[in-house]
XYZ file of C-alpha atoms in Angstrom:
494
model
C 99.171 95.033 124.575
C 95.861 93.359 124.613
C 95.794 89.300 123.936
C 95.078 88.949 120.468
C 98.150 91.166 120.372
C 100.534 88.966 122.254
C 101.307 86.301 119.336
C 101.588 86.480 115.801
C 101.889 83.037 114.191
C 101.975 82.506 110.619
C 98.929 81.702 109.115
C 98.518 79.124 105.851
C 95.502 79.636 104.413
C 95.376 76.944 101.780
C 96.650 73.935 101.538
C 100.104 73.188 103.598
C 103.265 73.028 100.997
C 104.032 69.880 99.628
C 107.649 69.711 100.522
C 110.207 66.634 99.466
C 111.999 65.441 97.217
C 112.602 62.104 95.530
C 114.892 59.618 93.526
C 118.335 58.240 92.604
C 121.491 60.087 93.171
C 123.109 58.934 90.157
C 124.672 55.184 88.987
C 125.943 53.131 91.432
C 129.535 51.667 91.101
C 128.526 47.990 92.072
C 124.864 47.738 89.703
C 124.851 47.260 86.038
C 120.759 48.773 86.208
C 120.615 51.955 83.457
C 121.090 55.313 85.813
C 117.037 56.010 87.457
C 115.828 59.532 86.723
C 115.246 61.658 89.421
C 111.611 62.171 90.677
C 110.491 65.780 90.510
C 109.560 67.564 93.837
C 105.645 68.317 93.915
C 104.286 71.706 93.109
C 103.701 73.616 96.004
C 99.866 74.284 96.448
C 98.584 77.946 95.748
C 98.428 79.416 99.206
C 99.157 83.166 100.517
C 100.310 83.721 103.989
C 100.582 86.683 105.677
C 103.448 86.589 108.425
C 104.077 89.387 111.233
C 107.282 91.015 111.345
C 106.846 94.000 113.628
C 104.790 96.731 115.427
C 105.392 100.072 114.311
C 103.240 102.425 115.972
C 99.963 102.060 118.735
C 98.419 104.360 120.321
C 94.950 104.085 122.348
C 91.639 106.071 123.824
C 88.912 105.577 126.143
C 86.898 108.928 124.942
C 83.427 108.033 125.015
C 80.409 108.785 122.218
C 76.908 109.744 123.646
C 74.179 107.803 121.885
C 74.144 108.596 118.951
C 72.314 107.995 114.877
C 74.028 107.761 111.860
C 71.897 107.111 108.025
C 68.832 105.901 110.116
C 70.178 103.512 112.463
C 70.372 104.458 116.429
C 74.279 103.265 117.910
C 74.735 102.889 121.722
C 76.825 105.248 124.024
C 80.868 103.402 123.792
C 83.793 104.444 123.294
C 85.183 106.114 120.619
C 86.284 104.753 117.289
C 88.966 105.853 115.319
C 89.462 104.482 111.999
C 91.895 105.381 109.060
C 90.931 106.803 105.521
C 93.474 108.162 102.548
C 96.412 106.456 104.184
C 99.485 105.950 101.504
C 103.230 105.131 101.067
C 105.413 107.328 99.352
C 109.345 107.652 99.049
C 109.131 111.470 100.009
C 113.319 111.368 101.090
C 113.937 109.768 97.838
C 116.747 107.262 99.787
C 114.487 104.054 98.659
C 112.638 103.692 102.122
C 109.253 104.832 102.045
C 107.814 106.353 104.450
C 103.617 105.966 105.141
C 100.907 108.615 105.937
C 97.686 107.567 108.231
C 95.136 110.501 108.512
C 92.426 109.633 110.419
C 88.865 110.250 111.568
C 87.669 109.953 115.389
C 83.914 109.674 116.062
C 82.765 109.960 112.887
C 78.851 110.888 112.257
C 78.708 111.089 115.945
C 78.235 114.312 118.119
C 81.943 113.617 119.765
C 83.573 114.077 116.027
C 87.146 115.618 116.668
C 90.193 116.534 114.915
C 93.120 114.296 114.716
C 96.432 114.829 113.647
C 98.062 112.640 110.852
C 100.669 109.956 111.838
C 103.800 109.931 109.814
C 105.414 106.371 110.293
C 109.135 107.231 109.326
C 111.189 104.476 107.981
C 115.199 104.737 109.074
C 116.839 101.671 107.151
C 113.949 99.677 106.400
C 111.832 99.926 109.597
C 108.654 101.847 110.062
C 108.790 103.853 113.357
C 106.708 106.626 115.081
C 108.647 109.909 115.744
C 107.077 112.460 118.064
C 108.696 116.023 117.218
C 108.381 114.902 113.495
C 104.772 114.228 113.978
C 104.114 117.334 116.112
C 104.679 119.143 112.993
C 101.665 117.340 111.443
C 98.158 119.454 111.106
C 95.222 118.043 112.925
C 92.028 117.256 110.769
C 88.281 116.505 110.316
C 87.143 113.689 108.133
C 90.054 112.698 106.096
C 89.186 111.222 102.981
C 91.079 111.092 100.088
C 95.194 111.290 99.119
C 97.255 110.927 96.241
C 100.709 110.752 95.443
C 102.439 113.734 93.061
C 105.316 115.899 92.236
C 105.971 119.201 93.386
C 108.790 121.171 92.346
C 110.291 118.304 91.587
C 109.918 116.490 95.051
C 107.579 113.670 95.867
C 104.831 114.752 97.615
C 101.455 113.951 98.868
C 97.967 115.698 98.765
C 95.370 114.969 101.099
C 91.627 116.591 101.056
C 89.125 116.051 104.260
C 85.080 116.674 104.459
C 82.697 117.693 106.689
C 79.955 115.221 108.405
C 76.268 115.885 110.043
C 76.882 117.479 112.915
C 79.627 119.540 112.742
C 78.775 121.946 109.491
C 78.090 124.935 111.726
C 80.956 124.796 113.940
C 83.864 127.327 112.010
C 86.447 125.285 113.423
C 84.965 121.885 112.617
C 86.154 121.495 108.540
C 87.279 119.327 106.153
C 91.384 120.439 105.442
C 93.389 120.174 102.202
C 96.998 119.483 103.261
C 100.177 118.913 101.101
C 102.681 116.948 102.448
C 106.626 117.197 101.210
C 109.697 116.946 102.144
C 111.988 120.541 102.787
C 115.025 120.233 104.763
C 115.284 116.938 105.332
C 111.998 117.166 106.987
C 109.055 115.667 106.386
C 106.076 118.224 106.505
C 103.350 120.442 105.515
C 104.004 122.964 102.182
C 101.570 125.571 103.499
C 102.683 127.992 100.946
C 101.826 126.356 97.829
C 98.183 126.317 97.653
C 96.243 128.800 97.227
C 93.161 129.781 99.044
C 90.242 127.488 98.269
C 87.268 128.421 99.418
C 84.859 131.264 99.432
C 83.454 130.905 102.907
C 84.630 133.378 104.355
C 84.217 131.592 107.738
C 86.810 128.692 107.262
C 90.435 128.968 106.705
C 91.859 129.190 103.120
C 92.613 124.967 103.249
C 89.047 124.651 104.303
C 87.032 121.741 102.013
C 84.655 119.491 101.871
C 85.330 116.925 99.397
C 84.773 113.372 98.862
C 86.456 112.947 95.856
C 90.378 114.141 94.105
C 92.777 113.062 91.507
C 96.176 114.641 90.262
C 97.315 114.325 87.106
C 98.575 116.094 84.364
C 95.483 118.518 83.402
C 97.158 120.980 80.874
C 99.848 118.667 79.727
C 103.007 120.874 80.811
C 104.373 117.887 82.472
C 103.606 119.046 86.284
C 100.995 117.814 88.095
C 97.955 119.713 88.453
C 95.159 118.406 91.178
C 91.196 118.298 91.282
C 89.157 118.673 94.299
C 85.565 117.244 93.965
C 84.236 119.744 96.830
C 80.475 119.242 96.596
C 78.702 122.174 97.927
C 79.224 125.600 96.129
C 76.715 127.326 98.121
C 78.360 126.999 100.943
C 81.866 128.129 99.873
C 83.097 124.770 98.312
C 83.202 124.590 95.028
C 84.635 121.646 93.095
C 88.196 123.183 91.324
C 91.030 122.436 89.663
C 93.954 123.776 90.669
C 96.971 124.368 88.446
C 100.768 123.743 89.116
C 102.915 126.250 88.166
C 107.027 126.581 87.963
C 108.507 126.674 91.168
C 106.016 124.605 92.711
C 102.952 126.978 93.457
C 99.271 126.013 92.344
C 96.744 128.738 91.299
C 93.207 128.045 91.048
C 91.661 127.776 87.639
C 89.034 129.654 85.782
C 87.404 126.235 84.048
C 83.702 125.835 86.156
C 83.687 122.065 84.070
C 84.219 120.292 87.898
C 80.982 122.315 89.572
C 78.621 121.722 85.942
C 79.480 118.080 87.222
C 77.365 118.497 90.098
C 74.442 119.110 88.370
C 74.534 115.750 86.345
C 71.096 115.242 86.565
C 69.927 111.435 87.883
C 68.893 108.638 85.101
C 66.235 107.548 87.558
C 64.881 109.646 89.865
C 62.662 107.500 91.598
C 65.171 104.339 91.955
C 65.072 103.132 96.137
C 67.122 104.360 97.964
C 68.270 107.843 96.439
C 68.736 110.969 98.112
C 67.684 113.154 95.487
C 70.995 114.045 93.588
C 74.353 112.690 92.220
C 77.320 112.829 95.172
C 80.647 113.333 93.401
C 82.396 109.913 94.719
C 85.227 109.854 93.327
C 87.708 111.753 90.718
C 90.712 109.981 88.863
C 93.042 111.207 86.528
C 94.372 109.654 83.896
C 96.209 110.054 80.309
C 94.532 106.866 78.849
C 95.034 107.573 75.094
C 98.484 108.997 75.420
C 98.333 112.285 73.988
C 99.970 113.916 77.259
C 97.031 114.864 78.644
C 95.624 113.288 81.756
C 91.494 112.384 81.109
C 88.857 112.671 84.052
C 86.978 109.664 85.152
C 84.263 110.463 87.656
C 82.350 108.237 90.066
C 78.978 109.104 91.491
C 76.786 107.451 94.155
C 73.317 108.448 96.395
C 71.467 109.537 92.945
C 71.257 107.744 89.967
C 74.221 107.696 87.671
C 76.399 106.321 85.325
C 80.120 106.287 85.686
C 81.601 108.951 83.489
C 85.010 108.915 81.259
C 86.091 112.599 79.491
C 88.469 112.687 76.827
C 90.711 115.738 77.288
C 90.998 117.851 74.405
C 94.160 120.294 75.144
C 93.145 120.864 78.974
C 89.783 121.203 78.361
C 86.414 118.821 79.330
C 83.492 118.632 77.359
C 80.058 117.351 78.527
C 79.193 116.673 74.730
C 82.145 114.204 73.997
C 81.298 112.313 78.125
C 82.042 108.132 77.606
C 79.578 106.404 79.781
C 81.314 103.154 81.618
C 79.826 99.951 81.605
C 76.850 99.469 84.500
C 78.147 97.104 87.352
C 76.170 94.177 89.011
C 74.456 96.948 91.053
C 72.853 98.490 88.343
C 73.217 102.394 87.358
C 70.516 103.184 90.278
C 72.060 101.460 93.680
C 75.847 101.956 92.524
C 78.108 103.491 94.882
C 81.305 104.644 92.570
C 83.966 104.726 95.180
C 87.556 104.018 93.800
C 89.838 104.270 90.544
C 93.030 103.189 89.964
C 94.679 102.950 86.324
C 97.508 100.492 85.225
C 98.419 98.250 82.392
C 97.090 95.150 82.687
C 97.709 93.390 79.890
C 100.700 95.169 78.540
C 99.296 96.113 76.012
C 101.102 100.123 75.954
C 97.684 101.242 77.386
C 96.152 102.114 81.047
C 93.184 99.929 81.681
C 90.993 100.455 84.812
C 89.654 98.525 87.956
C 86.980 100.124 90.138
C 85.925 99.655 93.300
C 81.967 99.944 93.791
C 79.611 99.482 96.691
C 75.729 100.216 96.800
C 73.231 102.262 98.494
C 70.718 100.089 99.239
C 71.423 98.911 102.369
C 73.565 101.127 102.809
C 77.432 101.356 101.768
C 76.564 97.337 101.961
C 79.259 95.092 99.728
C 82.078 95.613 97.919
C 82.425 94.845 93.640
C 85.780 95.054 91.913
C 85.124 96.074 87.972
C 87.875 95.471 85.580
C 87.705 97.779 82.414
C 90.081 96.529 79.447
C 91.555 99.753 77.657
C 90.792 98.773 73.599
C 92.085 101.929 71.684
C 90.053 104.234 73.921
C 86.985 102.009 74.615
C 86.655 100.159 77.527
C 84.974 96.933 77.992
C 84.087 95.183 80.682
C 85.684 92.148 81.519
C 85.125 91.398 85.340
C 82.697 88.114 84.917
C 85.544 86.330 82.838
C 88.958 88.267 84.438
C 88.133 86.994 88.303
C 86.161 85.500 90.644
C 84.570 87.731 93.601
C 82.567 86.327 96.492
C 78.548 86.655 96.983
C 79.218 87.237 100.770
C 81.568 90.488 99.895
C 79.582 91.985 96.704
C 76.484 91.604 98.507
C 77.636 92.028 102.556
C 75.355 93.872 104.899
C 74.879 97.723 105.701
C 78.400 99.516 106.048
C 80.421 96.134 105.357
C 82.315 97.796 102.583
C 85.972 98.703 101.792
C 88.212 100.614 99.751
C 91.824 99.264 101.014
C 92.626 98.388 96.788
C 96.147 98.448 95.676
C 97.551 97.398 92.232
C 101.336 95.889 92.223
C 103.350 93.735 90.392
C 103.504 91.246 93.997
C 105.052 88.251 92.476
C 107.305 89.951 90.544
C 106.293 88.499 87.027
C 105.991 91.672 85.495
C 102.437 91.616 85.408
C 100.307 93.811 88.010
C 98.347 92.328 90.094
C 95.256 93.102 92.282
C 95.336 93.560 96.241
C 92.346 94.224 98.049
C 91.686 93.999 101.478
C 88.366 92.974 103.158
C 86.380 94.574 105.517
C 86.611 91.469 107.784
C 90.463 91.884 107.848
C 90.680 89.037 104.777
C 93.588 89.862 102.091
C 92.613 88.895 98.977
C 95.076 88.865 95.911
C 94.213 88.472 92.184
C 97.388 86.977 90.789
C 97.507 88.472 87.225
C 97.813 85.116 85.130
C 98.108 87.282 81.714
C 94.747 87.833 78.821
C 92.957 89.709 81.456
C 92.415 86.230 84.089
C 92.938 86.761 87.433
C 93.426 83.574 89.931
C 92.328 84.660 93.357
C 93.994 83.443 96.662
C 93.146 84.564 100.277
C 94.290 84.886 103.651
C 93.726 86.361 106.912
C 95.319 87.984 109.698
C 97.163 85.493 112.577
C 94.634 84.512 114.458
C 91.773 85.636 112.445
C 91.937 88.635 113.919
C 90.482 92.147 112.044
C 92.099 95.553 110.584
C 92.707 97.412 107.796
C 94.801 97.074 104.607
C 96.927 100.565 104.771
C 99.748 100.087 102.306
C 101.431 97.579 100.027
C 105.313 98.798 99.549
C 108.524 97.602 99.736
C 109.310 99.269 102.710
C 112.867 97.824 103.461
C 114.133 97.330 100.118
C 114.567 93.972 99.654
C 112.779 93.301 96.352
C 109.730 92.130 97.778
C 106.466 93.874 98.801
C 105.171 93.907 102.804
C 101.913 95.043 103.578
C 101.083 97.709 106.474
C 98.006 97.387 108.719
C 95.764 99.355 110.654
C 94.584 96.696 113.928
C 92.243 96.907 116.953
C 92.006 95.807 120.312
C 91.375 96.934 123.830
C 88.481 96.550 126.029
C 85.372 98.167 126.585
C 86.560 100.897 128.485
C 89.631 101.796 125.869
C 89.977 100.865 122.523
C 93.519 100.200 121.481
C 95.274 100.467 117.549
C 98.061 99.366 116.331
C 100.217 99.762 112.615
C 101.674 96.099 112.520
C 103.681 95.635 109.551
C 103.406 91.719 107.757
C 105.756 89.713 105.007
C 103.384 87.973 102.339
C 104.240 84.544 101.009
C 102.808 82.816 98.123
C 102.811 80.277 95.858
C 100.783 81.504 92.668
C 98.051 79.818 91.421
């Protein structure tokens, strides 16, 4: 256990409570004065604390990376990193303890990129732990990327799509993987049999993808849940698809070509800075935000020139003629990076609004923007500039300061949901959902300031009250270590 390991004292980011309490106990027996009121106790200040409760899982490396460039900047030889992406929480037992998936990447963009299994953090009573014959069970992967959370047959489940990176794209057995995750047998594993084959290359496996972008949701509104995968390259086998849940559990791919048309949005400027001459597909979410039992496609591009893109579903069908553009964010339509979507009430009002999670281009993948979209009767406006507060230093950070740790919960308990995000500097910040669309904002940061990564905001022991998972470094220059710590968040709202 490196130092910054050793300790984990409770941090208190604002102000320190205000604790006491004053005035009479009643009338005395021996004084004619009129019984004294008692003094209210002061208001606690708005803080948030984050406080460690345990370790669940480390694990280390001292592979090294030969020099090495990545977008147009030139790294030194070190070692490794390894770094989690699509990480989620999900009840897959259905006993009220939920359990958390970590895929991860190793070396990415560099010439020493390898496969990595997932970890699958059990939880027995309450407590996150690493199991070794589970996890040998567990597929090893290139460039995870994406996950969501769905039913299949009837039993939570997860999905989980990887890509490819430079480097690597002529190597057969170097590909991004599509993996469903379930629980048969009172085991936690991979449902190989369910998914069809999906891809055309006929030199990669049937899971093979490269995607940077999927969403499930309800696509033909039969009430199972269907999945899109935004592969990006049909040439080369991988061709953006939905594919279709059927009874019993099994998906079949379908016919509709709507997903690969998407590609070819053309850019709104072609000459903006920074643009590497098309639209990426960044991001894909599903959701039924009219209500008609159908879940609608938003989509998310990002290295072109693009607006963000909402598509009514009409029976299980897209159309590029009926296409909703969103509202440009601070970026502007030509340096936007599109990279997250999550749907919720907000303002219980019976419909889903939307918050997205942007970066830019230009430097690159530098900052990170939170955009709140109000749902009203189908058109979405944007409310960000009066709903919150967001920080110069984050929505304009430097090249590859960016993040996409964003969770929505209900974290007080109010029945409002509120905002979680955490920071690529290993801040936590948490928009306290005051009601009317305003958001106060409170922060904290790891015990002693140290760094990591936001993996999952759950109630993991089933106590009524959220705890936060994260993903922390240390080590030395000769082996890096990681660590899943697991944290209790207190608050006083502002």
């Amino acid at each position: 256990m490196t130092a910054l390991q050793t300790a984990y004292p409770a941090i208190l980011l604002m102000s320190a409570i205000l604790a006491g309490c004053g005035g009479g106990s009643g009338t005395s027996s021996n004084s004619g004065n009129p019984t004294s009121s008692p003094t209210p106790s002061p208001t606690p200040s708005p803080f948030v604390e984050l406080r460690f409760d345990y370790e669940a899982h480390r694990f280390a490396t001292s592979d090294r990376v030969p020099e090495y460039t990545y977008a147009g900047v030139t790294y030194p030889a070190a070692v490794a990193d390894i770094f989690p992406q699509g990480s989620l929480s999900a009840d897959f037992q259905k006993d009220g303890y939920p359990e958390l998936v970590i895929p991860l990447n190793k070396a990415y963009g560099t010439p020493a990129y390898a496969a990595l299994p997932y970890v699958l953090l059990s939880n027995s009573n309450g407590r996150l732990s690493y199991s070794a014959p589970l996890n040998a069970q567990l597929p090893s992967v290139f460039g995870a990327r994406r996950s969501a959370i769905l039913s299949v047959a009837g039993q939570p489940s997860a999905f989980f799509v990887a890509h490819n990176v430079s480097g690597v794209y002529n190597e057969p057995e170097a590909h991004g993987t599509a993996v469903l995750l379930g629980q048969r047998d009172n085991v936690i594993g991979r449902i190989s049999t369910a998914i069809p084959r999906i891809t055309t290359n006929p030199d990669r496996p049937d899971d093979a993808t490269d995607a940077h972008s999927m969403a499930t949701g309800d696509i033909n509104g039969d009430g199972l849940d269907d999945i899109a995968i935004g592969n990006w390259n049909p040439f080369g086998g991988f061709a953006p698809l939905f594919l279709i849940q059927q009874e019993g559990g099994n998906f079949r791919v379908s016919s509709d070509t709507f997903l690969e048309r998407l590609l070819q949005l053309p850019m709104v400027n072609s000459g903006s800075t920074g643009n590497e001459g098309f639209n990426l597909l960044l991001d894909l979410h599903l959701a039924d935000v009219n209500a008609d039992g159908f879940s609608d496609l938003i989509a998310g591009f990002g290295h072109g020139s693009a607006y963000s893109l909402l598509f009514m579903n009409n029976n299980g069908t897209f159309d590029f003629a009926q296409q909703v553009r969103l509202p440009p964010t601070v970026y502007g339509v030509d340096a936007n990076m599109h990279l997250e979507t999550r749907s919720v009430d907000l303002d219980n009002d019976g419909d889903l609004d939307l918050v997205l999670l942007h970066s830019r281009i230009s430097p690159y993948y530098a900052g990170t923007y939170l955009q709140v979209l109000r749902n009203d009767a189908g058109q979405f406006a944007d409310v960000t500039p009066s709903a919150m507060v967001q920080e110069d230093r984050y929505v304009r950070a430097n090249r590859l300061e960016w993040t996409s740790d964003l969770f929505l919960r209900d974290i007080d308990r109010d029945g409002k949901v509120d905002i979680i995000h955490g920071l690529y500097d290993g801040q936590l910040a948490v928009f306290f959902n005051q009601g009317s669309m305003k958001f106060g904002k409170l922060t904290a940061s790891l015990p002693n300031n140290e760094n990591g990564r936001l993996l999952a905001v759950d109630d993991f022991d089933k106590d009524g009250g959220y705890e936060l998972a994260y993903y922390q470094y240390g080590g030395s220059a000769s082996e890096k270590a990681y660590f899943v710590n697991v944290y209790n968040v207190a608050f006083s709202k502002p």
